[in-house]
PDB file of C-alpha atoms in Angstrom:
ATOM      1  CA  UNK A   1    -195.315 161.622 -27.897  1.00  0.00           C
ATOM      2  CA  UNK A   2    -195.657 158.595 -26.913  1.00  0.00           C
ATOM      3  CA  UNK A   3    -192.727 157.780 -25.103  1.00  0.00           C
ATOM      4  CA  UNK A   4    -193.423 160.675 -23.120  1.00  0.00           C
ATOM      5  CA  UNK A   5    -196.726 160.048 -22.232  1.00  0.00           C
ATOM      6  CA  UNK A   6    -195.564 156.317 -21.098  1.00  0.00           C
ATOM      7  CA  UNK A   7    -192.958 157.886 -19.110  1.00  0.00           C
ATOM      8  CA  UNK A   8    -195.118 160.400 -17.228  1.00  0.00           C
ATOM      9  CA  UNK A   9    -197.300 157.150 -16.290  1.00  0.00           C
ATOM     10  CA  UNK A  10    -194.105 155.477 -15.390  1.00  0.00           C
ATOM     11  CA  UNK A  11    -192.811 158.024 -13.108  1.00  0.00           C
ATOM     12  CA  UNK A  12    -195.847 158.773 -11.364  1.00  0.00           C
ATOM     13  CA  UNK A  13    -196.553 162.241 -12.900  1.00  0.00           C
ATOM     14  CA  UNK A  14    -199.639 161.469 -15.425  1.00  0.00           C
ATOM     15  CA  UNK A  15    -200.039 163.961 -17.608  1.00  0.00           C
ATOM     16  CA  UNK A  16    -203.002 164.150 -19.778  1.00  0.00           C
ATOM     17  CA  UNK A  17    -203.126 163.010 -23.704  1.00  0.00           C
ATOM     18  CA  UNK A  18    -204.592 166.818 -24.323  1.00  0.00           C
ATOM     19  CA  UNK A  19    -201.513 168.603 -22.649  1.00  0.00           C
ATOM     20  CA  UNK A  20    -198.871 166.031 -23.880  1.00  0.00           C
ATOM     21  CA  UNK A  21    -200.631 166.746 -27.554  1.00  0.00           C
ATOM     22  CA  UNK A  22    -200.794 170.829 -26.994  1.00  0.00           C
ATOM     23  CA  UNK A  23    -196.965 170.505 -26.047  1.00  0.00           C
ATOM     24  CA  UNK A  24    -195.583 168.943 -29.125  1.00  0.00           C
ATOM     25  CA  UNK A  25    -198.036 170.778 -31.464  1.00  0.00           C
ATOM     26  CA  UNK A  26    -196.849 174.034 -29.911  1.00  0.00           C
ATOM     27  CA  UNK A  27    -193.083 173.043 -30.227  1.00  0.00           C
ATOM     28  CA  UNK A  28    -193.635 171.703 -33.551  1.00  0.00           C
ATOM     29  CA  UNK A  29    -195.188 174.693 -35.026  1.00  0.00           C
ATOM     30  CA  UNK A  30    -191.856 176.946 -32.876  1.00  0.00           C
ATOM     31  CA  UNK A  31    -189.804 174.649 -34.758  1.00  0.00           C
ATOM     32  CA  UNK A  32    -191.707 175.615 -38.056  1.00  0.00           C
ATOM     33  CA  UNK A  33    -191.757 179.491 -37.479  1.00  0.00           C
ATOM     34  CA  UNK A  34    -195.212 178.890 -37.073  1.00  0.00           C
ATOM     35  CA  UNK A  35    -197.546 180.777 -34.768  1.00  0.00           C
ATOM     36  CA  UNK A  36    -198.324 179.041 -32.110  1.00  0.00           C
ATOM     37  CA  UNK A  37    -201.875 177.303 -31.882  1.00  0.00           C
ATOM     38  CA  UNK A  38    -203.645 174.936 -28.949  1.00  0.00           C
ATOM     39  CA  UNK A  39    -204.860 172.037 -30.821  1.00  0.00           C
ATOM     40  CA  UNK A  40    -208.874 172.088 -31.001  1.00  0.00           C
ATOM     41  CA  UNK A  41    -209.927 168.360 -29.076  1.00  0.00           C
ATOM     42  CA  UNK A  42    -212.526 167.864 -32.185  1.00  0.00           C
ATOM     43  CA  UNK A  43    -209.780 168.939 -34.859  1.00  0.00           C
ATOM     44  CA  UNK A  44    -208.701 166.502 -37.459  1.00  0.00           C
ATOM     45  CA  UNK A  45    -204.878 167.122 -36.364  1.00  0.00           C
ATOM     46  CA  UNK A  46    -205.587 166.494 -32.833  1.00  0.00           C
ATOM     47  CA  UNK A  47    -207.081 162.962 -33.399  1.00  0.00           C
ATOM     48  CA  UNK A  48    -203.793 162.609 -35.595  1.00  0.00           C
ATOM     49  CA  UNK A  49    -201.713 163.140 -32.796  1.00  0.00           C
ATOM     50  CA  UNK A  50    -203.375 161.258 -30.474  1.00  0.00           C
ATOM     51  CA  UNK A  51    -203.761 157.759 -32.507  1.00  0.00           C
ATOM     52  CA  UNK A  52    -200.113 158.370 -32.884  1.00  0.00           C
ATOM     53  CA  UNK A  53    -199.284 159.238 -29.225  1.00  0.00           C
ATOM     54  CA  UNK A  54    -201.726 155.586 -28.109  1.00  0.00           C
ATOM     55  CA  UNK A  55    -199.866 153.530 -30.843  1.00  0.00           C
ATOM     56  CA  UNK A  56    -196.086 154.761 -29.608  1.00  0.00           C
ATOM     57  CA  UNK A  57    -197.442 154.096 -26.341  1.00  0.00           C
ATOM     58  CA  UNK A  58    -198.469 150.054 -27.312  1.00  0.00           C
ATOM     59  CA  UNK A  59    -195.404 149.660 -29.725  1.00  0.00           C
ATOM     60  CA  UNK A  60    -192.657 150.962 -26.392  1.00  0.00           C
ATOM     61  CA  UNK A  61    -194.457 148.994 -24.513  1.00  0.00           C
ATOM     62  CA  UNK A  62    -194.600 145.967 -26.640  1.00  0.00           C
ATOM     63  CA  UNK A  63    -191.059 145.868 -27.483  1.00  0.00           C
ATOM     64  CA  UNK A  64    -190.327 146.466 -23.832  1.00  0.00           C
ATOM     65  CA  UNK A  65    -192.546 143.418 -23.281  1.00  0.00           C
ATOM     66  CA  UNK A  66    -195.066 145.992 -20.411  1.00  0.00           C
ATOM     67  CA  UNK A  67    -191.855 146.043 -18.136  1.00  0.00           C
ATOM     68  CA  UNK A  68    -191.957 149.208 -17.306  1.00  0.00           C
ATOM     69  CA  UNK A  69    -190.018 149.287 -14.113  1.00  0.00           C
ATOM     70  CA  UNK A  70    -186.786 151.569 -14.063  1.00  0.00           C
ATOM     71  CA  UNK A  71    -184.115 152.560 -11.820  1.00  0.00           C
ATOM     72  CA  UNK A  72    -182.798 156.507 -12.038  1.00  0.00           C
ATOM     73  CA  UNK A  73    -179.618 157.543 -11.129  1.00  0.00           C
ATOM     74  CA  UNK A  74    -180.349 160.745  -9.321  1.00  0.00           C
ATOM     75  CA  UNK A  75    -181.315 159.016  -6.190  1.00  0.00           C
ATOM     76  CA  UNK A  76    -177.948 157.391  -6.536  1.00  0.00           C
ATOM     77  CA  UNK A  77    -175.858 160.164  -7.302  1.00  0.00           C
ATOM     78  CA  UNK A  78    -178.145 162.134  -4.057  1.00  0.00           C
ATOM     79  CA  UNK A  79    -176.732 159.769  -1.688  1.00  0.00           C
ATOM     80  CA  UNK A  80    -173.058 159.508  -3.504  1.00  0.00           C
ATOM     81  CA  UNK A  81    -172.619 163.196  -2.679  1.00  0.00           C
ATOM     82  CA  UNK A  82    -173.619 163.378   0.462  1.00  0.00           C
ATOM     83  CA  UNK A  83    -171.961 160.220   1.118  1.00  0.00           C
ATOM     84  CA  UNK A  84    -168.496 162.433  -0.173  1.00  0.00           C
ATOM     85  CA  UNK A  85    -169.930 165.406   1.670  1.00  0.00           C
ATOM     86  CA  UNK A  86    -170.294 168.025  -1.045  1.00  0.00           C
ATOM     87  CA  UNK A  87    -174.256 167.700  -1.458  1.00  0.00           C
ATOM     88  CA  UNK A  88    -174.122 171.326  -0.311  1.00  0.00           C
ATOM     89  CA  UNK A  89    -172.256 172.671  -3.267  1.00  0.00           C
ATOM     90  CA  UNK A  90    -175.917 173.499  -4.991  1.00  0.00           C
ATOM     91  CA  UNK A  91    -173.440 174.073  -8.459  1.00  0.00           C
ATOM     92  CA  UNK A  92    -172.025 171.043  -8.447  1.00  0.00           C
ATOM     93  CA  UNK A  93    -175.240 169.244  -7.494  1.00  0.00           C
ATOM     94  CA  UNK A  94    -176.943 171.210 -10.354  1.00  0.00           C
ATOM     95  CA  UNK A  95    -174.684 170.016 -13.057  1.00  0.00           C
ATOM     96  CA  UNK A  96    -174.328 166.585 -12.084  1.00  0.00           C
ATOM     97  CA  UNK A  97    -178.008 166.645 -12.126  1.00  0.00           C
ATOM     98  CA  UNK A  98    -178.262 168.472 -15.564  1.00  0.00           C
ATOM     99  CA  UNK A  99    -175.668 165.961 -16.943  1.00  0.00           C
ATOM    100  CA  UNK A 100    -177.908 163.115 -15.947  1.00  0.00           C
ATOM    101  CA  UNK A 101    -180.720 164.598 -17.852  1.00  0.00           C
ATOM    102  CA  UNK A 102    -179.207 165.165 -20.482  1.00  0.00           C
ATOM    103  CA  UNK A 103    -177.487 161.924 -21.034  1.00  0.00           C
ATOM    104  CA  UNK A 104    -181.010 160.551 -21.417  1.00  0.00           C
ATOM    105  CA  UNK A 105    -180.113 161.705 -24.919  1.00  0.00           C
ATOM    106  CA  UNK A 106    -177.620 159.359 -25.278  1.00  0.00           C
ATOM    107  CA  UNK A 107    -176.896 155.418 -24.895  1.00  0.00           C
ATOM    108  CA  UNK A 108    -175.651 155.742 -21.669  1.00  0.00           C
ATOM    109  CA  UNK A 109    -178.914 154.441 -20.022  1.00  0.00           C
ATOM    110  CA  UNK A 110    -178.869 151.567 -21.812  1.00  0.00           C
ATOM    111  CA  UNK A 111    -175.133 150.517 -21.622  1.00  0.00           C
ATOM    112  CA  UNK A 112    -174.196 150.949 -17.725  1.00  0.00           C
ATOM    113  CA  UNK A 113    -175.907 151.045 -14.197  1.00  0.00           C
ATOM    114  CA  UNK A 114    -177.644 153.752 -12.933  1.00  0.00           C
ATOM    115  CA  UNK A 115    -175.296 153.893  -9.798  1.00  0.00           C
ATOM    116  CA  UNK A 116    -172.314 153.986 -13.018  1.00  0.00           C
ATOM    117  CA  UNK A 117    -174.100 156.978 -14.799  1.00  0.00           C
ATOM    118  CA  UNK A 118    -174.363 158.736 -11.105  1.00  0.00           C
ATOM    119  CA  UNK A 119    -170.855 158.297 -10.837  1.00  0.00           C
ATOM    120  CA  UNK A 120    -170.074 159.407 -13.930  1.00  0.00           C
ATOM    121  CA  UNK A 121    -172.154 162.371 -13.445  1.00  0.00           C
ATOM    122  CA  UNK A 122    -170.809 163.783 -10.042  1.00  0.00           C
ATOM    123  CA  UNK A 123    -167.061 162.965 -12.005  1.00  0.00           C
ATOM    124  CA  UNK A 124    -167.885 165.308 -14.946  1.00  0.00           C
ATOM    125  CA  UNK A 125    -169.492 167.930 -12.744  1.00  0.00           C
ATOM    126  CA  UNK A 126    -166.399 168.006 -10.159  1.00  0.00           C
ATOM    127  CA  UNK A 127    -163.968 168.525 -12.700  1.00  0.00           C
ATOM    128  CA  UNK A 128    -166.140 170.970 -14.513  1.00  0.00           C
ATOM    129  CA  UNK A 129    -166.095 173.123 -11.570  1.00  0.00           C
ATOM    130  CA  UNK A 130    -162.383 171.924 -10.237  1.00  0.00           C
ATOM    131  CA  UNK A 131    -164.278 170.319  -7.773  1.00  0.00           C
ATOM    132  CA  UNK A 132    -161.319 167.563  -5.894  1.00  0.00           C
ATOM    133  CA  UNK A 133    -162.486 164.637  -4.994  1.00  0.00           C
ATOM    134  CA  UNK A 134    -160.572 161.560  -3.075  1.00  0.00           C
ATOM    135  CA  UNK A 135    -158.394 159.547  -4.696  1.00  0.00           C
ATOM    136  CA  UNK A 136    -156.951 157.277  -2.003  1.00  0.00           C
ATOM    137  CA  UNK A 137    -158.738 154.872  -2.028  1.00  0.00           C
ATOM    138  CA  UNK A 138    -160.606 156.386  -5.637  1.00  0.00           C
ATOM    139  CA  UNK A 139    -163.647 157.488  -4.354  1.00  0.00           C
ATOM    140  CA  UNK A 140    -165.611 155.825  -7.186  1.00  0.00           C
ATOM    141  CA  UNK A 141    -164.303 151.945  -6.410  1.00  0.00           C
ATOM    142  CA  UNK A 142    -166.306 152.417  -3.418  1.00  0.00           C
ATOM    143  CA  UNK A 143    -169.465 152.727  -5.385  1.00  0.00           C
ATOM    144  CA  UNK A 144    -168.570 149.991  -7.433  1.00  0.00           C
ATOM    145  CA  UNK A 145    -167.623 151.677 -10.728  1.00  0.00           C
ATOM    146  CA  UNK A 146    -164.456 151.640 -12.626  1.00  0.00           C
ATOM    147  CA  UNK A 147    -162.685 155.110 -13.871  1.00  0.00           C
ATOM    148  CA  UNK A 148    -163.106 153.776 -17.706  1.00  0.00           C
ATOM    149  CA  UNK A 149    -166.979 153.240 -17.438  1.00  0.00           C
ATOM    150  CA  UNK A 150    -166.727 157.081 -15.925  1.00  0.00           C
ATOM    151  CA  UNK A 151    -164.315 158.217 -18.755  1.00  0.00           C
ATOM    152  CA  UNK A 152    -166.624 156.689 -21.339  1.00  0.00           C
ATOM    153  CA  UNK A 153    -169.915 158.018 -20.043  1.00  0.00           C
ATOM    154  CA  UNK A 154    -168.334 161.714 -19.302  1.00  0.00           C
ATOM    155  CA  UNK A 155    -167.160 161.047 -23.334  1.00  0.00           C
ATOM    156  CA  UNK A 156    -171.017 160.196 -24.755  1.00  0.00           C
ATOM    157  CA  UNK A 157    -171.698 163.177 -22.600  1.00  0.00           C
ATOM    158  CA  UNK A 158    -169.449 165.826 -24.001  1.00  0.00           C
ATOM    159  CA  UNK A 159    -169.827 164.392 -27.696  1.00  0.00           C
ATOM    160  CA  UNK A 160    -173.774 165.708 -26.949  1.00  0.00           C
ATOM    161  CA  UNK A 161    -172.780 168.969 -26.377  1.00  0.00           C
ATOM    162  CA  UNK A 162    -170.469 169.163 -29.315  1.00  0.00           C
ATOM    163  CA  UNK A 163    -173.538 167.700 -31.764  1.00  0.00           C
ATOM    164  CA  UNK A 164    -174.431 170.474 -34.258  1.00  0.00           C
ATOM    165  CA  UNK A 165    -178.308 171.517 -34.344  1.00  0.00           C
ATOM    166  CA  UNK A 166    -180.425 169.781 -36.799  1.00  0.00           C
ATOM    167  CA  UNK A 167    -182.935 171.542 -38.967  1.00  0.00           C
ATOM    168  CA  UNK A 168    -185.541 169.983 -41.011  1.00  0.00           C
ATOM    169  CA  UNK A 169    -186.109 166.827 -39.218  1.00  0.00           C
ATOM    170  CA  UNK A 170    -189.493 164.955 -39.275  1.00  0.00           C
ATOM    171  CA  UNK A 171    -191.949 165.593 -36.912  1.00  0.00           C
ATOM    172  CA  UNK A 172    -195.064 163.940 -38.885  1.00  0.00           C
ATOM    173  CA  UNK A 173    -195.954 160.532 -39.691  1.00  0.00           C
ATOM    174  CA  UNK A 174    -195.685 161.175 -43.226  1.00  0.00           C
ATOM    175  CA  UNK A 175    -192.738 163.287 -42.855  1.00  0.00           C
ATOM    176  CA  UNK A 176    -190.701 160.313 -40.891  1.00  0.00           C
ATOM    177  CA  UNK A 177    -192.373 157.750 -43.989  1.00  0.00           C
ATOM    178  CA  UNK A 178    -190.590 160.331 -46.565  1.00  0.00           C
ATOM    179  CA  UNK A 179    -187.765 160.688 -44.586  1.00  0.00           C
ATOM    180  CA  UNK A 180    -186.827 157.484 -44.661  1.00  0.00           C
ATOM    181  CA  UNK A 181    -187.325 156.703 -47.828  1.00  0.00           C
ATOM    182  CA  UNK A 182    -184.292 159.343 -48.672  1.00  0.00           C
ATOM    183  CA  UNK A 183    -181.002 157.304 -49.246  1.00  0.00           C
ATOM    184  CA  UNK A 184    -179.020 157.431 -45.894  1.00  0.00           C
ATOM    185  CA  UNK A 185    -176.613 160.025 -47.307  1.00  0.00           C
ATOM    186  CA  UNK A 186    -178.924 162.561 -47.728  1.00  0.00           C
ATOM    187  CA  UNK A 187    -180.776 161.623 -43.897  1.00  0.00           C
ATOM    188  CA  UNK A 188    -177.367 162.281 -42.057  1.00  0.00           C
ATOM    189  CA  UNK A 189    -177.351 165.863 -43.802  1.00  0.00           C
ATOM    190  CA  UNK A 190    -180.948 166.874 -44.339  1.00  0.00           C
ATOM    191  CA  UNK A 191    -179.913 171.020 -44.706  1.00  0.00           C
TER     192      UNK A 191
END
């Protein structure tokens, strides 16, 4: 929670503690099979959730030492496809988009350069929808990327979609405690 609430400051969409706190309680209890509730402001759970949500928020930003200050890809991989004139293929702009987003699940971010992981993107998204794209010169060299960093990245990206679901995860404080003090063979197969 409170990685998410730092990122909402961080990207200029604040969202307040009360909604961020109503979201996760609501998908924690669909992940339960539990009817949904909206956490009562006064309720023991909600100040729970919300000393958790302030001290993720101080611990990310501690270990990030308060620099907050990111670059995106999507701006880059905006002006790489209308720079290759197929920003009007609203598909293809879709799933390179999506792909972005979704490698946020990944180690992408942290490993390459934003204009890489745009790149990357608009590669995985052409060939998805047989999409050609110039090779002479290769269009990516003249964004400054290399076709391995884009084979790698599309690679992290398709090994997401290929991850099975996990059940029975922690979603507590004492539930991630107990979790971890399971020997690591049981954590990589909770079921």
């Amino acid at each position: 929670m409170g990685a998410v609430f730092l990122a909402s400051k961080v990207e200029e969409v604040p969202r307040k503690i009360k909604d961020i706190i109503n979201v996760f309680s609501w998908l924690i209890d669909q992940y339960r099979d539990i009817t949904p509730q909206v956490e009562q402001y006064a309720g023991l759970q909600f100040n729970d959730f919300k000393d958790g949500l302030s001290d993720g928020e101080m611990r990310i930003l501690c270990k990030l030492g308060f620099n907050v200050q990111v670059q995106q890809p999507h701006g880059f991989m905006i002006n790489y496809m209308q720079s290759l004139d197929i920003a009007e293929n609203e598909e293809l702009a879709q799933s390179a988009w999506n792909y972005l987003n979704d490698g946020l699940r990944t180690i992408i971010y942290v490993c390459y350069q934003p204009s890489t992981i745009a790149c990357a993107a608009i590669f995985l998204a052409a060939r998805t929808h047989g999409v050609k794209l110039p090779t002479n010169p290769p269009w990516w060299e003249v964004f400054d990327s290399t076709l391995e960093d884009l084979e790698r990245i599309a690679g992290h990206l398709l090994a997401l979609y290929r991850r099975p679901t996990r059940k029975g995860l922690p979603l507590t404080l004492v539930e991630l405690e107990a979790f971890m003090d399971l020997p690591p063979h049981l954590r990589d197969n909770p079921n």
